[in-house]
Coordinates of C-alpha atoms in Angstrom, one line a residue:
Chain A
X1 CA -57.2 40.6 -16.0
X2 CA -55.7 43.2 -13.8
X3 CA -56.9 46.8 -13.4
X4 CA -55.2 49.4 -14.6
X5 CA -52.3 51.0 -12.4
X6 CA -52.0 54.4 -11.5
X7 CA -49.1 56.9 -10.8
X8 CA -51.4 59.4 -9.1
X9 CA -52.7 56.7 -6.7
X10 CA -49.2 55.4 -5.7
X11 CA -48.5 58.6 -5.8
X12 CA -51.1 59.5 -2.8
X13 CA -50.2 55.8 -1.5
X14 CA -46.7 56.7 -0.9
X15 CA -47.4 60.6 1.2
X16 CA -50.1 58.5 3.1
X17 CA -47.6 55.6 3.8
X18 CA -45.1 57.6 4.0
X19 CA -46.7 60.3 6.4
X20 CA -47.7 57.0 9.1
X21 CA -44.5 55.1 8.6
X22 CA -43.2 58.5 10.0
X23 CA -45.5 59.1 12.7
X24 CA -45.2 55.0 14.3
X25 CA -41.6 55.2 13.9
X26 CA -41.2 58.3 16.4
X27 CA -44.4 57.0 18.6
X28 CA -43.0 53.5 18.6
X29 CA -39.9 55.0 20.6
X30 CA -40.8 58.3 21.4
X31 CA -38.4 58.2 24.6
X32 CA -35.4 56.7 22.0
X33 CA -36.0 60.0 20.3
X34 CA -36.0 62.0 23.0
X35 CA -32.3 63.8 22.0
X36 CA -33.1 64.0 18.3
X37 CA -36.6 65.7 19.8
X38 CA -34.6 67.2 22.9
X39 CA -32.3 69.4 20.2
X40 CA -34.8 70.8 17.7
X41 CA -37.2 71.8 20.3
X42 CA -34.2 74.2 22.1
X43 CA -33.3 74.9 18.7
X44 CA -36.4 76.2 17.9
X45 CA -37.3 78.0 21.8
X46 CA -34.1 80.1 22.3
X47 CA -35.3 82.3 18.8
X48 CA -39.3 82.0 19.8
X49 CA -38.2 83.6 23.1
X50 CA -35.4 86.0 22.0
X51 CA -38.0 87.6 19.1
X52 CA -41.2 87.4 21.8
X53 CA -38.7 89.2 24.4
X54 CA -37.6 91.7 21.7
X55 CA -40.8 92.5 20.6
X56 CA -42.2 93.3 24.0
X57 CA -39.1 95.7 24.6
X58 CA -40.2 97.2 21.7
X59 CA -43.8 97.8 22.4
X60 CA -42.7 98.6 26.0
X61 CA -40.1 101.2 25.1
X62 CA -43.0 103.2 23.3
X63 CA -44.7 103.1 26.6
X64 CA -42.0 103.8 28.9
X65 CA -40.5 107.3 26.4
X66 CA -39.7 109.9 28.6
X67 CA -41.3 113.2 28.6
X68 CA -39.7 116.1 26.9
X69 CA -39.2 115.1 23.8
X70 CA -39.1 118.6 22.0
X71 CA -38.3 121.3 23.6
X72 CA -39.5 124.6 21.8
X73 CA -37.8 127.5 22.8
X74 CA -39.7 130.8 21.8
X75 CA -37.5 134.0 21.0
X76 CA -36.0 136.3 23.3
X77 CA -39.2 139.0 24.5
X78 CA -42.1 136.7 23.3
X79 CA -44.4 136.9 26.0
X80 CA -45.5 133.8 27.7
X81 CA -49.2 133.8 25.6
X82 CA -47.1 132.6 22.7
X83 CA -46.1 129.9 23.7
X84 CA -49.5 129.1 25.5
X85 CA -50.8 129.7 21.7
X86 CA -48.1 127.1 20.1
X87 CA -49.2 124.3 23.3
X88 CA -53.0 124.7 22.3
X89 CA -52.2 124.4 18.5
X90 CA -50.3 121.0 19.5
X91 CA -52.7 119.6 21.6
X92 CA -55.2 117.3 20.3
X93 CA -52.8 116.5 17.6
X94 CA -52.2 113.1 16.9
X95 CA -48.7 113.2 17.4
X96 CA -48.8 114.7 20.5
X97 CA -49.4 113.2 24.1
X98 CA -48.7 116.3 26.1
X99 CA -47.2 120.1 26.6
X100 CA -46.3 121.9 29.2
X101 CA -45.7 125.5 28.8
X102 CA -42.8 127.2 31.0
X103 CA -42.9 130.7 31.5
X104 CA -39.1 132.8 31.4
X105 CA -39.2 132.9 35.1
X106 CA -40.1 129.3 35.8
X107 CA -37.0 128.6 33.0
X108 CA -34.9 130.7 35.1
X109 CA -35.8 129.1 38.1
X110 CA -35.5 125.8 37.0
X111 CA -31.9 126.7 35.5
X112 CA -30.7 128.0 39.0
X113 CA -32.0 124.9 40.7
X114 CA -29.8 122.7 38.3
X115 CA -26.2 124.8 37.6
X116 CA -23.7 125.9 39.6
X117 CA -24.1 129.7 38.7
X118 CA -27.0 130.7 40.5
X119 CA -25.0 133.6 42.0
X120 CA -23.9 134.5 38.6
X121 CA -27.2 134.5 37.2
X122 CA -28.8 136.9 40.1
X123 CA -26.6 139.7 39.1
X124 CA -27.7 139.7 35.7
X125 CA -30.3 142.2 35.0
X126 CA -33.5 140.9 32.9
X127 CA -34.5 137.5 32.8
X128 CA -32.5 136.1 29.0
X129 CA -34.8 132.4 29.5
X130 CA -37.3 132.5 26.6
X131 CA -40.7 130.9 27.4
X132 CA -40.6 127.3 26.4
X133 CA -42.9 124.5 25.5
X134 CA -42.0 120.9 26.3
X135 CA -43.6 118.6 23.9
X136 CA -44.4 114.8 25.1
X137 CA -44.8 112.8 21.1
X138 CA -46.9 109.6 20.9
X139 CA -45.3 106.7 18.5
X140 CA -46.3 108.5 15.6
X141 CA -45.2 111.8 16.5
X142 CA -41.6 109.8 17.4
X143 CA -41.8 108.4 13.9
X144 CA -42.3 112.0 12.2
X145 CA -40.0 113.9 14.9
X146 CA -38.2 115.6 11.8
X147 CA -41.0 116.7 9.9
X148 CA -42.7 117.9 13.5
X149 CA -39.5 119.5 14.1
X150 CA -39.3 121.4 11.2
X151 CA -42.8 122.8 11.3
X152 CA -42.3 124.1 14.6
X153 CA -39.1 125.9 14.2
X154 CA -40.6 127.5 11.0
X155 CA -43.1 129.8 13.7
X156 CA -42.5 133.0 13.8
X157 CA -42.3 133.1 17.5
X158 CA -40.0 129.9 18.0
X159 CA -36.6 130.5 18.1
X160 CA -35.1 127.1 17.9
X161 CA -36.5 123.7 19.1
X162 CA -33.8 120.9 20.2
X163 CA -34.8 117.2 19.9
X164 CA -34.1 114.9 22.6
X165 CA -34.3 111.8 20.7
X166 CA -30.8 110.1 21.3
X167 CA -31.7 107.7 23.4
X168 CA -34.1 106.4 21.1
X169 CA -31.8 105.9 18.3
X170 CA -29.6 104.1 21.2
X171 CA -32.3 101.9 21.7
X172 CA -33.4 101.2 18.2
X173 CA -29.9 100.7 17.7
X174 CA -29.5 98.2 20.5
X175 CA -32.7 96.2 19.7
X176 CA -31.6 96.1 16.0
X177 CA -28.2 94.4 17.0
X178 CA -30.1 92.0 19.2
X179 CA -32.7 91.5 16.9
X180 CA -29.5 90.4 14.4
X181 CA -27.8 88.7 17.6
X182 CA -31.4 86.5 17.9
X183 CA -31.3 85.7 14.0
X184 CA -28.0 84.6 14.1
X185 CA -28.5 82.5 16.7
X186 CA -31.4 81.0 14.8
X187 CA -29.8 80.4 11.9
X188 CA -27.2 78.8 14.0
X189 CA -29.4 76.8 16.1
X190 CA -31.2 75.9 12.1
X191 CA -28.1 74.1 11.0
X192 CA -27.7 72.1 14.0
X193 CA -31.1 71.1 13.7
X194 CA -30.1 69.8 10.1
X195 CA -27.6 67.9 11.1
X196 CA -29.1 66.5 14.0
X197 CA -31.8 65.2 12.0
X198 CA -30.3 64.8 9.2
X199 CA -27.7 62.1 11.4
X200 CA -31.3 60.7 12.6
X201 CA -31.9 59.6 8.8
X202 CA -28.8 58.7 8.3
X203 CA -28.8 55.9 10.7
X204 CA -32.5 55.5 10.0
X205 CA -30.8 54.5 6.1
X206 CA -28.4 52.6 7.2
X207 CA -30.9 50.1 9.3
X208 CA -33.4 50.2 6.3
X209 CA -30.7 49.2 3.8
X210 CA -31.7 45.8 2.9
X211 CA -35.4 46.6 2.3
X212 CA -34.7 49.9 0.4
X213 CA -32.3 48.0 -2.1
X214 CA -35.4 45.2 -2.1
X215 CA -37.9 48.6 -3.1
X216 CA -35.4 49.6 -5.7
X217 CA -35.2 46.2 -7.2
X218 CA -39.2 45.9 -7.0
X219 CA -39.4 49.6 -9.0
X220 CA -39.7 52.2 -6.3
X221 CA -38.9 55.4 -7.5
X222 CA -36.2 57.3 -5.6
X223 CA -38.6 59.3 -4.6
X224 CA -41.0 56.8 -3.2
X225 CA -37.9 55.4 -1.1
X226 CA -36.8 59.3 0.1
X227 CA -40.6 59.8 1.0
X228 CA -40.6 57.3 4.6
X229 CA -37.5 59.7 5.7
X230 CA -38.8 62.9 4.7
X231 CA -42.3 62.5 7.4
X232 CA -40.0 61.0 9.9
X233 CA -38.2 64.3 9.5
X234 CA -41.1 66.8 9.3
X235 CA -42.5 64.9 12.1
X236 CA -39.4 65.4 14.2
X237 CA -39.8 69.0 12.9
X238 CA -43.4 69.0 14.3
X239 CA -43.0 67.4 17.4
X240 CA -40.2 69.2 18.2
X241 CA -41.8 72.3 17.4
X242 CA -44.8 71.3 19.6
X243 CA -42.3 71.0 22.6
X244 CA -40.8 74.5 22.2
X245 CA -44.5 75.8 22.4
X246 CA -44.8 74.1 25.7
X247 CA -41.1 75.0 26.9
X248 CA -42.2 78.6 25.6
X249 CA -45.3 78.6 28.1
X250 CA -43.4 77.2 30.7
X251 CA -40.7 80.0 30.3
X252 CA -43.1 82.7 30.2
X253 CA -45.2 81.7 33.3
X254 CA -41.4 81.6 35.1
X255 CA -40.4 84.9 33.6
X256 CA -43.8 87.2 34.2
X257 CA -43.5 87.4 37.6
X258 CA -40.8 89.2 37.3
X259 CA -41.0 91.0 34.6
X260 CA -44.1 92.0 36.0
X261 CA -42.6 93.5 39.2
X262 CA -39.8 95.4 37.0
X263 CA -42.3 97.0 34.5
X264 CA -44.3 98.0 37.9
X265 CA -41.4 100.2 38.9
X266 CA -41.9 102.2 35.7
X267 CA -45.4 102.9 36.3
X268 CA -46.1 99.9 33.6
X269 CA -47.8 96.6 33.1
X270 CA -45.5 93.8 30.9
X271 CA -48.1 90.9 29.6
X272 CA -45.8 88.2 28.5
X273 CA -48.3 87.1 25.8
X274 CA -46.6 84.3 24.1
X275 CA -47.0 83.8 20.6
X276 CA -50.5 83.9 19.8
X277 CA -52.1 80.9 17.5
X278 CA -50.2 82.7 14.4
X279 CA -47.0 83.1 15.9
X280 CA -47.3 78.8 17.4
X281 CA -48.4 77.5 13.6
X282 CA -45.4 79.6 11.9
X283 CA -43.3 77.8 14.5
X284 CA -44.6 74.4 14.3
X285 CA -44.2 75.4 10.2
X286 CA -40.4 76.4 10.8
X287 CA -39.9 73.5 13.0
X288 CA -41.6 70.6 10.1
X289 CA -39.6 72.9 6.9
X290 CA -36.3 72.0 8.8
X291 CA -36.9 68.6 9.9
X292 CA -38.1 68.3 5.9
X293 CA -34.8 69.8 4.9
X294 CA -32.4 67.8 7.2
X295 CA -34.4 64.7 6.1
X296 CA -33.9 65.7 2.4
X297 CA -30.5 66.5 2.3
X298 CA -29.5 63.3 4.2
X299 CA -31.7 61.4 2.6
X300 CA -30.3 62.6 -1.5
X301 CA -26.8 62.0 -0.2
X302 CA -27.1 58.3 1.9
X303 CA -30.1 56.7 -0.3
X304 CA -27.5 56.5 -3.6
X305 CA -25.4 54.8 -2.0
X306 CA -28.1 51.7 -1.2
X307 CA -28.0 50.6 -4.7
X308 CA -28.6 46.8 -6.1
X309 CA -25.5 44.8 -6.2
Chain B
X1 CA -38.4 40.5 -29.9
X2 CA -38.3 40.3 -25.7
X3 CA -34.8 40.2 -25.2
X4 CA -31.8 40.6 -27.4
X5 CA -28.1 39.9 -26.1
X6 CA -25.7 40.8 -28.5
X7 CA -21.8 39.7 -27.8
X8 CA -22.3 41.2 -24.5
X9 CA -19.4 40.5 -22.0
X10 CA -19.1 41.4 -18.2
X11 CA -16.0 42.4 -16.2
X12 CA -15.4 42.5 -12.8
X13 CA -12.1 44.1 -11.6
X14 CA -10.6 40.8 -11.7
X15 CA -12.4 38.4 -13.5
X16 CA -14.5 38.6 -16.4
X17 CA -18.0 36.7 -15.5
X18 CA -19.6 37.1 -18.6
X19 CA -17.9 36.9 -22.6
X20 CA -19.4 37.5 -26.3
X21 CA -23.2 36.2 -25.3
X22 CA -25.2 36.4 -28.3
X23 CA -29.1 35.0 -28.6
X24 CA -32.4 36.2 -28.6
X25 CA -35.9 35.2 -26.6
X26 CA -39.3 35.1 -28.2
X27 CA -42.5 37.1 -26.2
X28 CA -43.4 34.8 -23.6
X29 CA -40.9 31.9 -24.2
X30 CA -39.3 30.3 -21.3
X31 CA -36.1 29.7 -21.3
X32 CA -33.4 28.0 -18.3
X33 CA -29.9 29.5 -18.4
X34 CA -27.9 26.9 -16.6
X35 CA -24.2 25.8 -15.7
X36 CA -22.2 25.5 -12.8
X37 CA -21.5 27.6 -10.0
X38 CA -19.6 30.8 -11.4
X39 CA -20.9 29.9 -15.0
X40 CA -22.5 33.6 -14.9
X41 CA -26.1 32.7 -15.0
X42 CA -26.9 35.3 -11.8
X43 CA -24.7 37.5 -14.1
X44 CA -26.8 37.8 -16.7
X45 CA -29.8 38.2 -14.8
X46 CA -28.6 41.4 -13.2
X47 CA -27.7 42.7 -16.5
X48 CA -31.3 42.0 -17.9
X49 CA -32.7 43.7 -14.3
X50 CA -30.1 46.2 -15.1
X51 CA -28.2 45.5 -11.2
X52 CA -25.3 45.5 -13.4
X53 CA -24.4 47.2 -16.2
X54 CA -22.4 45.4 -19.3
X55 CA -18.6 46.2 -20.0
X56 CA -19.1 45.5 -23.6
X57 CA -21.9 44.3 -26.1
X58 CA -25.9 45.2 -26.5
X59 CA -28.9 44.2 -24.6
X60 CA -32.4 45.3 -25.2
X61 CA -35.2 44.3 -23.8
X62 CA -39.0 44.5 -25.4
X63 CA -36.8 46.8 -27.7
X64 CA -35.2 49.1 -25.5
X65 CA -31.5 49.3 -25.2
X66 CA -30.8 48.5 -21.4
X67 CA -27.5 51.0 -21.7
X68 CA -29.8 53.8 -22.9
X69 CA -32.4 53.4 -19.8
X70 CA -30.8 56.9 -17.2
X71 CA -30.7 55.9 -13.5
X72 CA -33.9 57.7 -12.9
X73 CA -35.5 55.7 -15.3
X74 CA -34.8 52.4 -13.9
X75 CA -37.7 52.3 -11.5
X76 CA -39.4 52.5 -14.7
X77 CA -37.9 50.0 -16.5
X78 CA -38.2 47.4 -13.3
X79 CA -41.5 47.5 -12.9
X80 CA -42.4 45.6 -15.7
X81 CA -40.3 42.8 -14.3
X82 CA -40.7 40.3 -12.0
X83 CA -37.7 39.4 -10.1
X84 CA -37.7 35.8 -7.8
X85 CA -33.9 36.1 -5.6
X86 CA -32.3 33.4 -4.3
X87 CA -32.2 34.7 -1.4
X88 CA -35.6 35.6 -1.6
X89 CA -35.2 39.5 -0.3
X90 CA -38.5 39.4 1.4
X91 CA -39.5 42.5 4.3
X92 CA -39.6 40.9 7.1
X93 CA -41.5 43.6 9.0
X94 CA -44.6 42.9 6.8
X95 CA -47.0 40.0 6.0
X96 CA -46.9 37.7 3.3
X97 CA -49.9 39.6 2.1
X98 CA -48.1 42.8 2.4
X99 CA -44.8 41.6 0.9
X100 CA -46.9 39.8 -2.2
X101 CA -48.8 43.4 -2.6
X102 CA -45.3 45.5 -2.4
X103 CA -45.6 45.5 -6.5
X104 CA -48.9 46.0 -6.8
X105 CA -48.6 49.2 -4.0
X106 CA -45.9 50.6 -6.6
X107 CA -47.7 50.5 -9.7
X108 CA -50.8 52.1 -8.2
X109 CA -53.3 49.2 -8.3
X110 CA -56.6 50.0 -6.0
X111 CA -56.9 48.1 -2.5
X112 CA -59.8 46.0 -4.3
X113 CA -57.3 44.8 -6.7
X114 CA -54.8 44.0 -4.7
X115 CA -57.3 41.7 -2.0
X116 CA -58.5 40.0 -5.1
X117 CA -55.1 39.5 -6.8
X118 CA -52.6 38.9 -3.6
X119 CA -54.6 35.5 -2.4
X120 CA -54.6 34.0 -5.5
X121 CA -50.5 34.3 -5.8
X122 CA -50.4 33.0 -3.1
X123 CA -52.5 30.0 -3.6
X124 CA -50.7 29.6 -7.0
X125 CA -47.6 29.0 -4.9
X126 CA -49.4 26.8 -2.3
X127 CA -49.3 29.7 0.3
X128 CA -53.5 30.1 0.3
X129 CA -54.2 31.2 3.9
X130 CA -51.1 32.3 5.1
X131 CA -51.5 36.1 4.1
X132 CA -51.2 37.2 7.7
X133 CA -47.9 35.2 8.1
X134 CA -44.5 37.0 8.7
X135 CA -41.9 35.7 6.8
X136 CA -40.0 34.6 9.8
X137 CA -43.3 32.2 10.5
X138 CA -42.6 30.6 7.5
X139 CA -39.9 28.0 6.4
X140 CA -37.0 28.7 4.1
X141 CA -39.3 26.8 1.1
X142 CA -42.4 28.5 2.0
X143 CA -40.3 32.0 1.6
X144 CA -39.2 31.4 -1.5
X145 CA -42.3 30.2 -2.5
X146 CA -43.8 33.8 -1.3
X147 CA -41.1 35.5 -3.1
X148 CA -42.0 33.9 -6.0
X149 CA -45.8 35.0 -5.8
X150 CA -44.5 38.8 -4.7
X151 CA -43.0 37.8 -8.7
X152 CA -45.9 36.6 -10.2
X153 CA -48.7 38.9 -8.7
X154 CA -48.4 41.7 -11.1
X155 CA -48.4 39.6 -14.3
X156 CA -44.8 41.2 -15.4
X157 CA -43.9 41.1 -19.0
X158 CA -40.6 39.8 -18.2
X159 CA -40.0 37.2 -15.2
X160 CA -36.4 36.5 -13.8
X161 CA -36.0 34.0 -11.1
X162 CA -32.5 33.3 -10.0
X163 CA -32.1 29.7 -8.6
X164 CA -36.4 29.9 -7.6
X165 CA -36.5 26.3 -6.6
X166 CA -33.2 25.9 -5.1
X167 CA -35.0 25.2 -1.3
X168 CA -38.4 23.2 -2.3
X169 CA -38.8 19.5 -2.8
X170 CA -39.0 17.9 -6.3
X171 CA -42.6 17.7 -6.6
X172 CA -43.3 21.6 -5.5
X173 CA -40.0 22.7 -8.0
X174 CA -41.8 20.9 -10.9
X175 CA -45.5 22.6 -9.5
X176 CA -43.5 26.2 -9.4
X177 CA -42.1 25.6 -12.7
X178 CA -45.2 24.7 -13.9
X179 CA -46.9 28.0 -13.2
X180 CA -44.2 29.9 -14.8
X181 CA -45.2 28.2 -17.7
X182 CA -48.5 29.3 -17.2
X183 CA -47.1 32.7 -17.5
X184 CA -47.4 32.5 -21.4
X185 CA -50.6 32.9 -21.9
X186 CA -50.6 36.4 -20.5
X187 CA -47.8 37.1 -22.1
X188 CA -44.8 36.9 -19.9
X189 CA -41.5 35.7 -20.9
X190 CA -39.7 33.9 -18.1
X191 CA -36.0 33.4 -17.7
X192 CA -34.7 30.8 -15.1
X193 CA -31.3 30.4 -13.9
X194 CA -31.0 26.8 -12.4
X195 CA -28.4 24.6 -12.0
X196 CA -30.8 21.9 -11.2
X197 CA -30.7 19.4 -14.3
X198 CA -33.3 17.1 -13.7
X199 CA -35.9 20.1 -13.0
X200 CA -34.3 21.4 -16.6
X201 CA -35.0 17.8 -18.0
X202 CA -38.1 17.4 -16.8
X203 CA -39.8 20.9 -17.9
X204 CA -38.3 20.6 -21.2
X205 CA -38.1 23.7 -22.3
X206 CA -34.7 26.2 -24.6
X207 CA -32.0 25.9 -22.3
X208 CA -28.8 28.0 -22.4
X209 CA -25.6 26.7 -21.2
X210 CA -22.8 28.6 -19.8
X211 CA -19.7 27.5 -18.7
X212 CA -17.0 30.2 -17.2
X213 CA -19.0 32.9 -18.6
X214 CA -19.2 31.7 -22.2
X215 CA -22.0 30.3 -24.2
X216 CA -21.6 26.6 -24.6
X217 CA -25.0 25.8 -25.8
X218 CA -28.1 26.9 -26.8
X219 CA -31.0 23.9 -27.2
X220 CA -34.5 23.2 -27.7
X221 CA -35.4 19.5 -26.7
X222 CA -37.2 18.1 -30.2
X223 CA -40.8 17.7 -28.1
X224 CA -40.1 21.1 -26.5
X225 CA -42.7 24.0 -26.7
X226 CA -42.1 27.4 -27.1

């Protein structure tokens, strides 16, 4: 008398056939494989590297703001003590990196140095620069510039302040069109993956005909007969994956160098980090949920068609 | 009731291969469907494994209609058979043991049931010992004969073997049709299309006849069992 059967155990039976059937099929051949492998790993390193590079721009830009990022000008007579007065209130602040209070004269001076009209200038007679306070802003003080605006030129003593903040917003709007250029590219570089792999199983099908219509007849579920293709895909996915970390390294070690010598020229260090532990198991994740997908579209579409006859 | 055909007829764009088959099979009777080549007799098997579906007519099986069972379903349905192929659709990347445990893998039997049940099939068939055999190490007889225990192993309720003895010598055909005899006492109703009339004579069992896709005969020999 025979035991009973059991759906969850064939159930299990199949992932772990499945899962090994995979694995042997790409390590019996791995150098066979090499273009399906070859195409995903590229796929997946040209977004790892454009996001990594774009997210060091963006931490680096923080680093590398300019100072002078408000300019306070104090009304017309104030005596320079005011605006020593508004520097001390700001300092300490955590919005704040630095001030530098100029006095009227120094303003004066500084505006004959860099216009044309210093003549015209010395035949006017009083000084009309206000005192001035130049405001360097930390990240979060670039974050809050309006609010940090506002306050200031509600002072009685301030006359106007002017916000030098254009470049940022031409930066933020630069890294957002790469950051969309990147995501494009990925989604891009996604479907070619799916096809890739998915033309992998297809001609994976086509060889296994005869022993899938054999399963079918013997009462494999579709699913038991999809699950084989689906872990060759994921393992492409992973594999592939695993190579783009490596081809990741290797680009970074290339690339720091110089990257290195260009941030020295701005007074800053660049550390070309890589991805971290996180960032390589989300990639390795991507990599196996598109080798999985491929796999599974190709899979629905070519495994109806190996039917019983 | 195991099977019920009911004036079930089978086109094929050009030809119809099966016409107005009527008759009924007990639980765990044996019966041989026979006739020439082109009779229909492979016909009607893959309407019963549901490889085909009818054109006209009613087929049940252990009281399910066959043209009721979805697609998704069939898996279902198939794995209470046991089908023997003449061309004996064996893997040849695996092991006789392997290809004889392919059922039992798919209904989910443990690994202790499968060593215990997989070497007996294959003794039954006379293939004792050669579990670790691929079937290209094995002669056209001897893979038939393993396709026949892949059959057997998981003591289906219905068997269908087309042509099973078409490559083995008398003696073995007679020994092969002896254990699907055998079948009955757990239960399992065996169908067997043969065109092989002293085999048919000899086992003595119900024995449809076909001839161009009709129903010529339907016969019991007087000393035949059940």
């Amino acid at each position: 008398m025979l035991e009973s059967p059991s759906a969850a155990r064939a159930w299990r039976r199949s992932h772990v056939s499945g899962a090994l059937f995979g694995l042997t099929r790409l390590l019996r051949d791995p150098f066979g494989q090499l273009l399906t492998l070859g195409v995903v790993a590229v796929a997946l390193l040209l977004p790892a590297l454009g996001l990594l590079a774009l997210e060091r721009v963006n931490a680096a830009a923080s680093a590398w703001r300019p100072s002078g990022d408000l300019t306070v000008f104090l009304a017309a007579g104030e005596p320079i003590e005011r605006a020593v007065e508004v520097a001390d209130s700001l300092n300490g602040r955590p919005e704040v990196i630095a001030t530098e209070v100029r006095s009227p004269d120094d303003a004066l001076a500084e505006l004959r140095r860099l216009s044309d009209f210093a003549e015209a200038l010395s035949a006017l007679d009083a000084n009309p620069m206000p005192a001035l306070v130049i405001v360097r802003l930390s990240p979060l003080g670039a974050e809050n510039i309006d609010a940090l605006k506002q306050e200031l030129a509600s002072l009685p003593s301030v006359d106007w302040v002017q916000v030098d903040k254009r470049w940022l917003e031409r930066l933020e709007a630069l890294l957002d069109a790469a950051q969309r250029a990147v995501l494009l590219a990925a989604a891009i570089l996604a479907l070619a993956v799916l096809l890739v792999v998915g033309n992998t199983i297809r001609l994976e099908i086509a060889e296994k005909r005869e022993e899938i219509v054999t399963l079918k007849l013997l009462g494999a579920t579709d699913a038991t007969v999809r699950r084989p293709f689906l872990y060759i895909g994921l393992w492409y996915g992973v594999v592939g994956a695993l190579l783009s970390l490596l081809l990741v390294w290797l680009s970074l070690r290339w690339l720091q160098p110089a990257l290195a010598d260009l941030a020295a020229s701005y007074g800053n260090d660049l550390a070309l980090t890589g991805l971290g532990a996180r960032g390589g198991l989300a990639l390795v994740g991507y990599g196996a949920a598109l080798g999985w997908l491929g796999a599974l579209v190709a899979s629905s579409r070519h495994l109806r068609l190996a039917e019983p006859k | 009731m195991s099977i019920r055909f009911e004036l079930v007829s089978k086109r094929f764009e050009d030809r119809e291969a099966l016409g107005d088959i009527s008759f009924m099979v007990e639980p765990g009777e044996f019966v041989f469907v026979t006739g020439h080549s082109g009779a229909g007799k492979s016909t009607l098997l893959k309407l019963l494994a549901l490889i085909e579906r009818p054109t006209a007519g009613i087929i049940e099986v252990f009281g399910e209609r066959l043209s009721k069972i979805p697609r998704r379903q069939l898996a279902r349905y198939r794995r209470q058979l046991g089908l023997v192929f003449q061309d004996h659709r064996l893997l040849m990347d695996r092991s006789a043991f392997e290809n004889v445990a392919l059922p039992l893998r798919l209904d989910g039997y443990s690994e202790e049931a499968i060593a215990r049940r997989v070497p007996t099939a294959l003794a039954q068939v006379g293939l004792g010992g050669r579990e670790r055999a691929f079937p290209a190490q094995l002669s056209t007889g001897e893979q038939q004969r393993l396709g026949i225990a892949r059959a057997v192993v998981a003591a289906p309720k219905l068997l269908l073997a087309d042509e099973p003895t078409g490559n083995l010598d008398p003696q073995l055909a007679v020994e092969i049709m002896e254990l699907f005899v055998s079948l009955k006492s757990q239960g399992t109703t065996v169908v067997v299309a043969s065109h092989d009339l002293p085999l048919i004579q000899k086992i003595r069992r119900r024995t449809i006849v076909l001839e161009r896709g009709r129903q010529i005969d339907d016969f019991r020999p007087e000393d035949a069992h059940a």
